[in-house]
């Protein structure tokens, strides 16, 4: 068997498909090759009839080592990965439509142009409208400002007064806390002195009083008198109390002035523009400015016409020469020919084999392209036959100008590949309750061998365990064959 015959494309494991022409031709060669041994076969048959010699003649082939590739063969539709819908940004007369549906264009090509006079007129009207809006706004603000003087003064003063009142109240609170803390500390110290004095008095009563204790006792009495005086006449406390009186007077003045400003504010608000009206005026002004800026930008852009952002095909066109399209209306649709894919549907039998990143060969007409699995949908859909399929995208990695969107493409996805694998024809592998097995002929005896298979193609399958290169494997297992029987192997020619 030649190396070309051993190189194969990857297909679902155990999937037996009808033989192609090459396989049928090969089988005919096997049959014709067997004619040369007719006389030998007749002799053997006579022996079998007489109860001698082999019980059956089996066709065999040698297991060999080679390369095998498992593939998924399918077809799909060429479509784009990038679509651009062009909408009109200006309501201006169209001068020229340079393309029609089905035309191929290059990035930067001008597709639609607008009438220059119509653009200039629309630009002038937009600027005049903006000037009118600005004048109306200024007039409203000027009229309102005459009634806002007192209100602005009141608002500013109230803001300052509120802060001053807040700061003053905080400072007064701090002074009160310091006075309270100082008084508490002095009282606490006095209490400690009294307790110590009582301890010495108790010691004196028990007759354990020394001269040193006498001195300490007298000092304690002096300290207690000083503490009592300090609690009533502490200079620091008096200073804080004087300062507290000043700040309380200031706070009263701030609050009185705030009342005056509140009255002034109430009077001014009666003659001013209310907040809602002012917000509406400001919002209308800002809206008009944004609209004017956007319109002028759109008009400036429109002077260059509508251009293609990428190489592609115009698939829809709505614009008409001499007409106009309202702002937001559809002009045309452009589909990329630089970023294209083939959309296919994968059945549940192939879903576990396919993965993002796998390479693919794509045939469109008489040209072949390279591809890669770029996306596998996470939700199944139902095809025309009612079967559940999963949409999959095959990105074409080497697109060219010959690509036509919407045509059918044949896709061969390489899902697995093995080199130096032990291979046999698919027909040699059988399955029973114990699993997969093959029959091999060893010294004219039929031997059943359990095998572990790997990937497969249309014609061949990988044997991962259970079989070695060169072993004679029975091509077709027919009824009447059983392990241990005597057979004559007829190797495939």
Short mmCIF file of C-alpha atoms in Angstrom, two decimals:
data_model
loop_
_atom_site.label_atom_id
_atom_site.label_comp_id
_atom_site.label_asym_id
_atom_site.label_seq_id
_atom_site.Cartn_x
_atom_site.Cartn_y
_atom_site.Cartn_z
CA UNK A 1 0.00 0.00 0.00
CA UNK A 2 1.43 3.47 -0.97
CA UNK A 3 1.97 6.37 1.44
CA UNK A 4 -0.67 8.45 -0.41
CA UNK A 5 -3.32 5.80 0.28
CA UNK A 6 -2.37 5.84 3.95
CA UNK A 7 -2.73 9.63 4.30
CA UNK A 8 -6.30 10.26 5.21
CA UNK A 9 -8.74 12.91 6.29
CA UNK A 10 -10.28 12.87 9.72
CA UNK A 11 -13.94 11.78 10.09
CA UNK A 12 -16.21 10.85 12.98
CA UNK A 13 -15.12 7.68 14.72
CA UNK A 14 -16.89 4.51 13.59
CA UNK A 15 -18.95 6.39 11.01
CA UNK A 16 -19.08 4.06 8.00
CA UNK A 17 -19.87 5.79 4.75
CA UNK A 18 -20.32 4.39 1.22
CA UNK A 19 -17.04 3.69 -0.54
CA UNK A 20 -15.91 6.32 -3.01
CA UNK A 21 -14.82 5.53 -6.58
CA UNK A 22 -11.19 5.00 -5.60
CA UNK A 23 -12.15 2.53 -2.90
CA UNK A 24 -14.50 0.64 -5.24
CA UNK A 25 -11.75 0.46 -7.85
CA UNK A 26 -9.34 -0.84 -5.22
CA UNK A 27 -11.82 -3.52 -4.20
CA UNK A 28 -12.18 -4.59 -7.84
CA UNK A 29 -8.41 -4.95 -8.04
CA UNK A 30 -8.55 -7.22 -5.01
CA UNK A 31 -11.19 -9.40 -6.70
CA UNK A 32 -9.29 -9.56 -9.96
CA UNK A 33 -6.11 -10.37 -8.07
CA UNK A 34 -7.85 -13.30 -6.50
CA UNK A 35 -8.71 -14.81 -9.90
CA UNK A 36 -5.10 -15.87 -10.22
CA UNK A 37 -5.62 -18.16 -7.26
CA UNK A 38 -8.87 -19.72 -8.44
CA UNK A 39 -7.33 -23.12 -8.97
CA UNK A 40 -5.77 -23.06 -5.53
CA UNK A 41 -9.08 -21.99 -4.01
CA UNK A 42 -10.93 -24.77 -5.87
CA UNK A 43 -8.47 -27.28 -4.54
CA UNK A 44 -8.92 -25.97 -1.01
CA UNK A 45 -12.70 -26.08 -1.37
CA UNK A 46 -12.45 -29.69 -2.39
CA UNK A 47 -10.35 -30.34 0.73
CA UNK A 48 -12.89 -28.57 2.90
CA UNK A 49 -15.68 -30.68 1.38
CA UNK A 50 -13.70 -33.76 2.26
CA UNK A 51 -13.25 -32.50 5.84
CA UNK A 52 -9.61 -31.58 5.39
CA UNK A 53 -7.72 -28.22 5.36
CA UNK A 54 -8.98 -24.73 6.30
CA UNK A 55 -12.63 -24.16 7.21
CA UNK A 56 -12.82 -20.74 5.41
CA UNK A 57 -10.94 -18.33 3.19
CA UNK A 58 -10.67 -14.78 4.52
CA UNK A 59 -9.43 -11.60 2.91
CA UNK A 60 -6.80 -9.85 5.01
CA UNK A 61 -4.67 -6.74 5.04
CA UNK A 62 -1.54 -5.87 6.98
CA UNK A 63 -1.80 -3.26 9.73
CA UNK A 64 0.57 -0.45 8.90
CA UNK A 65 2.02 2.69 10.46
CA UNK A 66 1.13 6.01 8.93
CA UNK A 67 -0.47 9.42 9.37
CA UNK A 68 -4.19 9.87 9.92
CA UNK A 69 -6.27 13.02 10.08
CA UNK A 70 -9.81 13.21 11.43
CA UNK A 71 -11.96 15.85 9.76
CA UNK A 72 -15.47 17.21 9.62
CA UNK A 73 -16.70 17.73 6.07
CA UNK A 74 -19.60 20.13 5.67
CA UNK A 75 -20.74 23.17 3.77
CA UNK A 76 -21.96 26.62 4.65
CA UNK A 77 -22.55 30.12 3.41
CA UNK A 78 -19.93 32.83 2.97
CA UNK A 79 -20.90 35.86 5.02
CA UNK A 80 -19.23 38.86 6.57
CA UNK A 81 -18.07 39.41 10.11
CA UNK A 82 -18.44 43.19 9.80
CA UNK A 83 -21.44 45.13 8.56
CA UNK A 84 -21.81 48.89 8.42
CA UNK A 85 -25.21 50.56 8.04
CA UNK A 86 -24.83 54.15 6.88
CA UNK A 87 -27.45 56.64 8.06
CA UNK A 88 -27.91 60.23 6.98
CA UNK A 89 -26.61 62.89 9.37
CA UNK A 90 -28.03 65.77 7.30
CA UNK A 91 -31.31 66.43 5.53
CA UNK A 92 -29.76 67.79 2.35
CA UNK A 93 -30.25 67.09 -1.34
CA UNK A 94 -28.12 64.20 -2.68
CA UNK A 95 -26.00 65.13 -5.68
CA UNK A 96 -24.71 61.70 -6.75
CA UNK A 97 -24.97 58.03 -5.78
CA UNK A 98 -21.79 56.36 -7.10
CA UNK A 99 -22.65 52.72 -6.34
CA UNK A 100 -25.46 50.24 -6.60
CA UNK A 101 -26.31 47.06 -4.75
CA UNK A 102 -23.74 44.35 -5.46
CA UNK A 103 -20.85 46.71 -6.21
CA UNK A 104 -17.47 46.00 -4.64
CA UNK A 105 -15.76 49.02 -3.11
CA UNK A 106 -12.44 49.83 -1.48
CA UNK A 107 -11.86 51.60 1.82
CA UNK A 108 -11.96 55.36 1.20
CA UNK A 109 -14.13 55.17 -1.95
CA UNK A 110 -16.77 57.92 -2.12
CA UNK A 111 -20.18 56.29 -2.25
CA UNK A 112 -22.56 59.27 -2.01
CA UNK A 113 -22.08 63.04 -2.42
CA UNK A 114 -24.35 65.93 -1.35
CA UNK A 115 -25.25 69.09 -3.25
CA UNK A 116 -22.75 71.86 -2.35
CA UNK A 117 -25.28 74.73 -2.58
CA UNK A 118 -27.74 72.86 -0.38
CA UNK A 119 -25.00 72.24 2.19
CA UNK A 120 -23.98 75.92 2.24
CA UNK A 121 -27.58 77.08 2.63
CA UNK A 122 -28.23 74.62 5.47
CA UNK A 123 -25.04 75.75 7.21
CA UNK A 124 -26.09 79.42 7.01
CA UNK A 125 -29.58 78.69 8.36
CA UNK A 126 -28.08 76.73 11.25
CA UNK A 127 -25.78 79.61 12.24
CA UNK A 128 -28.62 82.19 12.03
CA UNK A 129 -30.82 80.02 14.20
CA UNK A 130 -28.03 79.76 16.78
CA UNK A 131 -27.59 83.56 16.83
CA UNK A 132 -31.32 84.08 17.33
CA UNK A 133 -31.37 81.62 20.22
CA UNK A 134 -28.38 83.31 21.86
CA UNK A 135 -30.01 86.76 21.59
CA UNK A 136 -33.23 85.51 23.15
CA UNK A 137 -31.32 83.94 26.01
CA UNK A 138 -29.31 87.10 26.76
CA UNK A 139 -32.45 89.23 26.78
CA UNK A 140 -34.12 86.93 29.30
CA UNK A 141 -31.06 86.90 31.54
CA UNK A 142 -30.65 90.70 31.44
CA UNK A 143 -34.30 91.28 32.36
CA UNK A 144 -34.08 88.84 35.22
CA UNK A 145 -30.75 90.16 36.55
CA UNK A 146 -32.38 93.52 37.42
CA UNK A 147 -34.57 91.66 39.92
CA UNK A 148 -31.81 89.42 41.24
CA UNK A 149 -29.48 91.99 42.83
CA UNK A 150 -31.07 91.91 46.25
CA UNK A 151 -31.57 88.17 46.06
CA UNK A 152 -27.92 87.52 45.17
CA UNK A 153 -26.79 89.77 48.02
CA UNK A 154 -29.08 87.96 50.45
CA UNK A 155 -27.92 84.53 49.26
CA UNK A 156 -24.25 85.46 49.58
CA UNK A 157 -24.72 86.99 53.02
CA UNK A 158 -26.82 84.10 54.24
CA UNK A 159 -24.15 81.66 53.13
CA UNK A 160 -21.49 83.64 55.04
CA UNK A 161 -23.73 84.11 58.07
CA UNK A 162 -24.59 80.42 58.23
CA UNK A 163 -20.90 79.60 58.26
CA UNK A 164 -20.16 82.27 60.88
CA UNK A 165 -22.98 81.04 63.10
CA UNK A 166 -21.80 77.47 62.71
CA UNK A 167 -18.19 78.41 63.54
CA UNK A 168 -19.24 80.60 66.51
CA UNK A 169 -21.49 77.94 67.99
CA UNK A 170 -18.68 75.43 67.63
CA UNK A 171 -16.24 77.80 69.38
CA UNK A 172 -18.72 78.50 72.22
CA UNK A 173 -19.22 74.79 72.66
CA UNK A 174 -15.47 74.32 72.85
CA UNK A 175 -15.13 77.09 75.49
CA UNK A 176 -17.88 75.57 77.59
CA UNK A 177 -16.19 72.19 77.36
CA UNK A 178 -12.84 73.66 78.48
CA UNK A 179 -14.46 75.45 81.46
CA UNK A 180 -16.29 72.30 82.46
CA UNK A 181 -13.11 70.23 82.09
CA UNK A 182 -11.04 72.68 84.18
CA UNK A 183 -13.67 72.83 86.93
CA UNK A 184 -13.95 69.06 86.93
CA UNK A 185 -10.17 68.61 87.19
CA UNK A 186 -9.94 71.02 90.14
CA UNK A 187 -12.85 69.32 91.92
CA UNK A 188 -11.34 65.93 91.30
CA UNK A 189 -7.97 67.06 92.68
CA UNK A 190 -9.70 68.50 95.75
CA UNK A 191 -11.44 65.19 96.33
CA UNK A 192 -8.16 63.34 96.18
CA UNK A 193 -6.68 65.78 98.76
CA UNK A 194 -9.64 65.22 101.09
CA UNK A 195 -9.27 61.45 100.84
CA UNK A 196 -5.57 61.65 101.64
CA UNK A 197 -6.27 63.94 104.60
CA UNK A 198 -8.78 61.45 105.98
CA UNK A 199 -6.17 58.71 105.74
CA UNK A 200 -3.72 60.78 107.84
CA UNK A 201 -6.46 61.62 110.37
CA UNK A 202 -7.16 57.93 110.74
CA UNK A 203 -3.47 57.27 111.25
CA UNK A 204 -3.33 60.02 113.86
CA UNK A 205 -6.26 58.53 115.76
CA UNK A 206 -4.48 55.20 115.96
CA UNK A 207 -1.39 56.79 117.47
CA UNK A 208 0.86 56.03 114.53
CA UNK A 209 1.59 59.63 113.76
CA UNK A 210 5.22 60.69 113.27
CA UNK A 211 6.69 64.13 112.97
CA UNK A 212 7.04 63.64 109.23
CA UNK A 213 3.36 62.70 109.05
CA UNK A 214 2.53 65.85 110.97
CA UNK A 215 4.26 67.99 108.38
CA UNK A 216 2.50 66.19 105.53
CA UNK A 217 -0.83 66.57 107.29
CA UNK A 218 -0.41 70.29 107.64
CA UNK A 219 0.63 70.58 103.98
CA UNK A 220 -2.51 68.70 102.95
CA UNK A 221 -4.69 71.14 104.83
CA UNK A 222 -2.97 74.02 103.07
CA UNK A 223 -3.42 72.36 99.64
CA UNK A 224 -7.13 71.81 100.32
CA UNK A 225 -7.61 75.49 101.13
CA UNK A 226 -5.74 76.51 97.99
CA UNK A 227 -7.81 74.11 95.87
CA UNK A 228 -11.04 75.52 97.29
CA UNK A 229 -9.94 79.03 96.42
CA UNK A 230 -8.79 77.93 92.95
CA UNK A 231 -12.15 76.37 92.18
CA UNK A 232 -13.85 79.70 92.91
CA UNK A 233 -11.28 82.12 91.50
CA UNK A 234 -9.29 80.32 88.79
CA UNK A 235 -7.95 82.95 86.37
CA UNK A 236 -8.05 80.65 83.35
CA UNK A 237 -11.70 79.81 83.98
CA UNK A 238 -12.54 83.49 84.43
CA UNK A 239 -10.79 84.30 81.13
CA UNK A 240 -12.77 81.66 79.28
CA UNK A 241 -16.01 82.85 80.87
CA UNK A 242 -15.33 86.42 79.74
CA UNK A 243 -14.56 85.19 76.23
CA UNK A 244 -17.73 83.09 76.29
CA UNK A 245 -19.80 86.18 77.05
CA UNK A 246 -18.28 88.00 74.09
CA UNK A 247 -18.94 85.14 71.66
CA UNK A 248 -22.51 84.71 72.88
CA UNK A 249 -23.11 88.38 72.07
CA UNK A 250 -21.54 87.85 68.62
CA UNK A 251 -23.76 84.82 67.99
CA UNK A 252 -26.86 86.80 68.87
CA UNK A 253 -25.81 89.52 66.40
CA UNK A 254 -25.19 87.00 63.59
CA UNK A 255 -28.60 85.41 64.12
CA UNK A 256 -30.34 88.78 64.09
CA UNK A 257 -28.58 89.75 60.83
CA UNK A 258 -29.49 86.39 59.31
CA UNK A 259 -33.15 87.09 60.02
CA UNK A 260 -32.84 90.39 58.16
CA UNK A 261 -31.24 88.66 55.14
CA UNK A 262 -33.96 86.03 55.07
CA UNK A 263 -36.57 88.78 54.88
CA UNK A 264 -34.62 90.44 52.07
CA UNK A 265 -34.39 87.14 50.20
CA UNK A 266 -38.12 86.51 50.46
CA UNK A 267 -38.89 89.94 49.07
CA UNK A 268 -36.44 89.51 46.16
CA UNK A 269 -37.72 86.07 45.21
CA UNK A 270 -41.19 87.47 44.56
CA UNK A 271 -39.90 89.42 41.57
CA UNK A 272 -37.32 87.01 40.12
CA UNK A 273 -37.55 84.26 37.51
CA UNK A 274 -38.44 81.03 39.30
CA UNK A 275 -35.94 78.19 39.46
CA UNK A 276 -37.85 75.96 37.06
CA UNK A 277 -38.06 78.66 34.41
CA UNK A 278 -34.37 79.45 34.77
CA UNK A 279 -33.38 75.79 34.53
CA UNK A 280 -35.54 75.44 31.45
CA UNK A 281 -33.93 78.50 29.91
CA UNK A 282 -30.44 77.17 30.63
CA UNK A 283 -31.31 73.68 29.38
CA UNK A 284 -32.77 75.06 26.13
CA UNK A 285 -29.64 77.15 25.61
CA UNK A 286 -27.30 74.18 26.15
CA UNK A 287 -29.44 71.90 24.00
CA UNK A 288 -29.43 74.40 21.16
CA UNK A 289 -25.66 74.84 21.42
CA UNK A 290 -25.09 71.07 21.26
CA UNK A 291 -27.53 70.69 18.35
CA UNK A 292 -25.89 73.55 16.47
CA UNK A 293 -22.40 72.14 17.05
CA UNK A 294 -23.45 68.65 15.94
CA UNK A 295 -25.27 69.98 12.87
CA UNK A 296 -22.31 72.09 11.77
CA UNK A 297 -19.96 69.13 12.25
CA UNK A 298 -22.28 66.88 10.25
CA UNK A 299 -22.53 69.47 7.47
CA UNK A 300 -18.75 69.83 7.37
CA UNK A 301 -18.34 66.04 7.18
CA UNK A 302 -21.00 65.81 4.49
CA UNK A 303 -18.93 68.05 2.23
CA UNK A 304 -16.60 65.08 1.74
CA UNK A 305 -19.51 62.74 0.98
CA UNK A 306 -20.17 59.28 2.40
CA UNK A 307 -17.05 57.09 2.13
CA UNK A 308 -16.45 53.36 2.60
CA UNK A 309 -14.74 52.54 5.91
CA UNK A 310 -13.41 49.20 4.66
CA UNK A 311 -13.23 46.98 1.57
CA UNK A 312 -16.59 45.39 0.96
CA UNK A 313 -19.75 44.95 -1.05
CA UNK A 314 -22.76 47.27 -1.09
CA UNK A 315 -25.66 44.96 -0.27
CA UNK A 316 -28.45 47.52 0.17
CA UNK A 317 -28.93 51.10 -1.00
CA UNK A 318 -31.78 53.49 -0.22
CA UNK A 319 -30.35 56.86 -1.32
CA UNK A 320 -31.56 58.33 -4.63
CA UNK A 321 -29.85 61.03 -6.67
CA UNK A 322 -31.72 64.33 -6.45
CA UNK A 323 -33.62 63.29 -3.37
CA UNK A 324 -32.89 63.74 0.30
CA UNK A 325 -32.92 61.40 3.26
CA UNK A 326 -34.11 62.71 6.64
CA UNK A 327 -31.63 62.72 9.50
CA UNK A 328 -31.37 59.15 10.80
CA UNK A 329 -32.71 57.67 7.56
CA UNK A 330 -30.93 54.74 5.90
CA UNK A 331 -28.52 55.45 3.03
CA UNK A 332 -26.87 52.09 2.32
CA UNK A 333 -25.45 48.93 3.82
CA UNK A 334 -21.84 47.81 3.35
CA UNK A 335 -20.59 44.32 4.19
CA UNK A 336 -16.87 43.71 4.60
CA UNK A 337 -14.88 41.41 2.32
CA UNK A 338 -11.78 41.80 4.50
CA UNK A 339 -13.30 40.16 7.56
CA UNK A 340 -15.34 37.22 6.26
CA UNK A 341 -16.41 33.81 7.47
CA UNK A 342 -18.32 30.71 6.50
CA UNK A 343 -21.32 29.99 8.68
CA UNK A 344 -21.95 26.26 9.17
CA UNK A 345 -24.17 24.08 11.35
CA UNK A 346 -22.67 21.32 13.49
CA UNK A 347 -24.65 18.27 14.61
CA UNK A 348 -24.48 16.76 18.07
CA UNK A 349 -22.30 13.96 16.71
CA UNK A 350 -19.52 16.38 15.76
CA UNK A 351 -19.96 18.92 18.56
CA UNK A 352 -17.54 17.18 20.95
CA UNK A 353 -14.84 17.16 18.25
CA UNK A 354 -14.92 20.75 17.13
CA UNK A 355 -13.19 23.54 19.06
CA UNK A 356 -12.34 27.21 18.58
CA UNK A 357 -8.92 27.59 16.98
CA UNK A 358 -8.99 24.46 14.81
CA UNK A 359 -7.76 24.93 11.26
CA UNK A 360 -9.97 24.44 8.22
CA UNK A 361 -9.76 24.24 4.44
CA UNK A 362 -12.43 26.17 2.59
CA UNK A 363 -13.30 25.55 -1.07
CA UNK A 364 -15.27 28.19 -2.94
CA UNK A 365 -15.61 27.37 -6.60
CA UNK A 366 -12.18 26.37 -7.83
CA UNK A 367 -10.29 28.29 -5.13
CA UNK A 368 -9.18 27.09 -1.73
CA UNK A 369 -8.76 29.31 1.33
CA UNK A 370 -7.41 28.80 4.80
CA UNK A 371 -9.72 29.15 7.78
CA UNK A 372 -10.03 28.80 11.51
CA UNK A 373 -12.93 27.98 13.80
CA UNK A 374 -13.62 31.36 15.42
CA UNK A 375 -16.94 30.91 17.21
CA UNK A 376 -19.24 28.12 18.39
CA UNK A 377 -22.67 29.25 19.50
CA UNK A 378 -23.78 28.34 23.01
CA UNK A 379 -27.36 27.71 21.93
CA UNK A 380 -28.67 25.07 19.51
CA UNK A 381 -31.21 25.79 16.79
CA UNK A 382 -33.42 23.61 14.63
CA UNK A 383 -32.57 23.10 10.96
CA UNK A 384 -35.01 22.46 8.10
CA UNK A 385 -35.08 18.75 8.92
CA UNK A 386 -36.05 19.39 12.52
CA UNK A 387 -32.66 18.32 13.91
CA UNK A 388 -30.86 20.31 16.59
CA UNK A 389 -27.69 21.92 15.25
CA UNK A 390 -25.20 24.44 16.60
CA UNK A 391 -24.21 27.45 14.53
CA UNK A 392 -20.45 27.75 14.02
CA UNK A 393 -18.32 30.40 12.33
CA UNK A 394 -15.19 29.62 10.29
CA UNK A 395 -13.12 32.76 9.77
CA UNK A 396 -11.35 32.94 6.42
CA UNK A 397 -7.79 33.95 7.28
CA UNK A 398 -6.59 34.74 3.74
CA UNK A 399 -9.50 36.48 1.98
CA UNK A 400 -9.04 38.08 -1.43
CA UNK A 401 -11.02 40.11 -3.93
CA UNK A 402 -12.48 36.96 -5.53
CA UNK A 403 -14.67 36.25 -2.51
CA UNK A 404 -18.40 36.62 -3.10
CA UNK A 405 -20.70 36.97 -0.12
CA UNK A 406 -23.68 34.63 0.05
CA UNK A 407 -22.23 31.75 -1.99
CA UNK A 408 -21.91 28.19 -0.75
CA UNK A 409 -18.53 26.99 0.46
CA UNK A 410 -17.25 23.52 1.25
CA UNK A 411 -15.47 23.26 4.58
CA UNK A 412 -13.07 20.62 5.86
CA UNK A 413 -12.22 21.12 9.54
CA UNK A 414 -9.17 19.34 10.90
CA UNK A 415 -10.25 18.14 14.36
CA UNK A 416 -7.38 15.75 15.13
CA UNK A 417 -4.20 14.38 13.56
CA UNK A 418 -1.83 11.58 14.48
CA UNK A 419 1.52 10.55 13.03
CA UNK A 420 3.14 7.11 13.26
CA UNK A 421 -0.21 5.57 14.16
CA UNK A 422 -1.09 1.90 13.63
CA UNK A 423 -3.82 1.93 10.97
CA UNK A 424 -6.34 -0.53 9.54
CA UNK A 425 -9.41 -0.18 7.30
CA UNK A 426 -12.57 0.89 9.15
CA UNK A 427 -14.32 -2.32 8.05
CA UNK A 428 -11.92 -4.50 10.08
CA UNK A 429 -13.08 -3.14 13.45
CA UNK A 430 -16.14 -4.75 14.99
CA UNK A 431 -18.04 -4.33 18.24
CA UNK A 432 -19.63 -6.85 20.57
CA UNK A 433 -20.72 -6.79 24.21
CA UNK A 434 -17.08 -6.84 25.32
CA UNK A 435 -16.13 -3.85 23.20
CA UNK A 436 -14.20 -3.31 19.96
CA UNK A 437 -12.17 -6.09 18.39
CA UNK A 438 -10.51 -7.29 15.17
CA UNK A 439 -9.84 -10.75 13.80
CA UNK A 440 -6.26 -11.52 12.86
CA UNK A 441 -4.80 -14.62 11.25
CA UNK A 442 -1.89 -16.21 13.08
CA UNK A 443 -0.51 -19.48 11.65
CA UNK A 444 -3.80 -20.03 9.77
CA UNK A 445 -5.76 -19.68 13.00
CA UNK A 446 -8.40 -16.97 13.48
CA UNK A 447 -7.59 -14.95 16.61
CA UNK A 448 -9.93 -12.35 18.15
CA UNK A 449 -8.06 -9.33 19.53
CA UNK A 450 -9.66 -6.61 21.67
CA UNK A 451 -8.49 -3.18 20.53
CA UNK A 452 -8.67 0.43 21.62
CA UNK A 453 -9.35 2.72 18.67
CA UNK A 454 -8.46 6.35 18.21
CA UNK A 455 -9.38 8.81 15.47
CA UNK A 456 -10.73 7.68 12.11
CA UNK A 457 -11.25 8.83 8.55
CA UNK A 458 -13.62 7.66 5.80
CA UNK A 459 -11.55 4.53 5.14
CA UNK A 460 -9.12 3.99 8.00
CA UNK A 461 -9.04 3.98 11.77
CA UNK A 462 -6.26 4.33 14.35
CA UNK A 463 -5.56 1.35 16.65
CA UNK A 464 -4.10 2.71 19.89
CA UNK A 465 -3.88 -0.60 21.75
CA UNK A 466 -4.18 -4.29 20.88
CA UNK A 467 -2.59 -4.49 17.43
CA UNK A 468 0.90 -4.15 15.95
CA UNK A 469 2.19 -3.16 12.55
CA UNK A 470 2.32 -6.07 10.08
CA UNK A 471 -0.37 -8.23 11.65
CA UNK A 472 -2.81 -9.75 9.16
CA UNK A 473 -6.26 -8.35 9.91
CA UNK A 474 -9.47 -9.83 8.45
CA UNK A 475 -11.09 -7.25 6.18
CA UNK A 476 -14.72 -8.32 6.52
CA UNK A 477 -16.22 -10.35 9.37
CA UNK A 478 -18.98 -12.55 8.02
CA UNK A 479 -21.21 -15.05 9.78
CA UNK A 480 -19.61 -18.37 10.48
CA UNK A 481 -16.27 -16.95 11.58
CA UNK A 482 -15.25 -17.68 15.15
CA UNK A 483 -12.09 -17.49 17.17
CA UNK A 484 -9.81 -20.53 16.90
CA UNK A 485 -11.08 -21.79 13.55
CA UNK A 486 -8.62 -22.71 10.82
CA UNK A 487 -8.64 -20.27 7.90
CA UNK A 488 -6.64 -19.42 4.84
CA UNK A 489 -5.64 -15.76 4.60
CA UNK A 490 -5.88 -14.10 1.19
CA UNK A 491 -3.86 -10.87 1.57
CA UNK A 492 -5.25 -7.81 -0.21
CA UNK A 493 -3.41 -7.13 -3.47
#
